[in-house]
Amino acid sequence: MSDKDYMRIAIDLASRNAGSITGGPFGAVIVKDGSIVAQASNSVTVDNDPTAHAEVNAIRKACKALGTFNLSGCTIYTSCEPCPMCLSAIYWAHIDKVFYAADKDDAARAGFDDDFIYKELSLPITQRRVTFNRISETEGLKPFIMWQENMEKIDY
């Protein structure tokens, strides 16, 4: 299959989802070594989960299918340019390559505007819309010290 074939599958998932009540108009396919290991659509509303974007759902399925948290060697095909959360998940999953169809401006015109998140991230933490309060700073270091000293940890 070609990159366009995998993208057609992602777009088909998004189209089917757009015509239903299961979530938004987004679909994603993850491929490794020429085989589809996971595919998913957005299920935010049906799952009552704001993190259930197509890319995140596909990453979760791929990790389960491959028995790993590291998706190195994988490519994700997504019907739309990933939002900041999905982009972060792609980086954390170590996915090698992203192909997308619609871009963030197309998504914004359809009511899915994530530009405010990019703007928020560029602001100092004290100026963001969501209030952040740092407390228990000293106690909060304990888990990190324990992690650094754990000789049996699995780095990721």
CSV table of C-alpha atoms in Angstrom, one decimal, residues 7 11 25-26 55 78-82 99-107 109:
chain,number,residue,atom,x,y,z
A,7,MET,CA,-4.3,8.3,4.2
A,11,ILE,CA,-9.9,10.1,5.9
A,25,PRO,CA,-14.3,14.4,12.0
A,26,PHE,CA,-10.9,12.9,12.7
A,55,GLU,CA,-4.3,10.1,17.1
A,78,THR,CA,-4.0,11.4,10.2
A,79,SER,CA,-6.8,13.1,8.5
A,80,CYS,CA,-5.9,16.5,10.0
A,81,GLU,CA,-2.7,18.1,11.3
A,82,PRO,CA,-2.4,17.0,14.9
A,99,PHE,CA,1.4,12.4,7.2
A,100,TYR,CA,-1.7,14.6,7.4
A,101,ALA,CA,-4.4,15.8,5.0
A,102,ALA,CA,-6.3,18.8,6.3
A,103,ASP,CA,-4.4,21.4,8.3
A,104,LYS,CA,-5.0,23.3,11.5
A,105,ASP,CA,-6.6,26.2,9.6
A,106,ASP,CA,-9.1,23.8,7.9
A,107,ALA,CA,-9.9,22.5,11.4
A,109,ARG,CA,-12.9,26.8,10.0
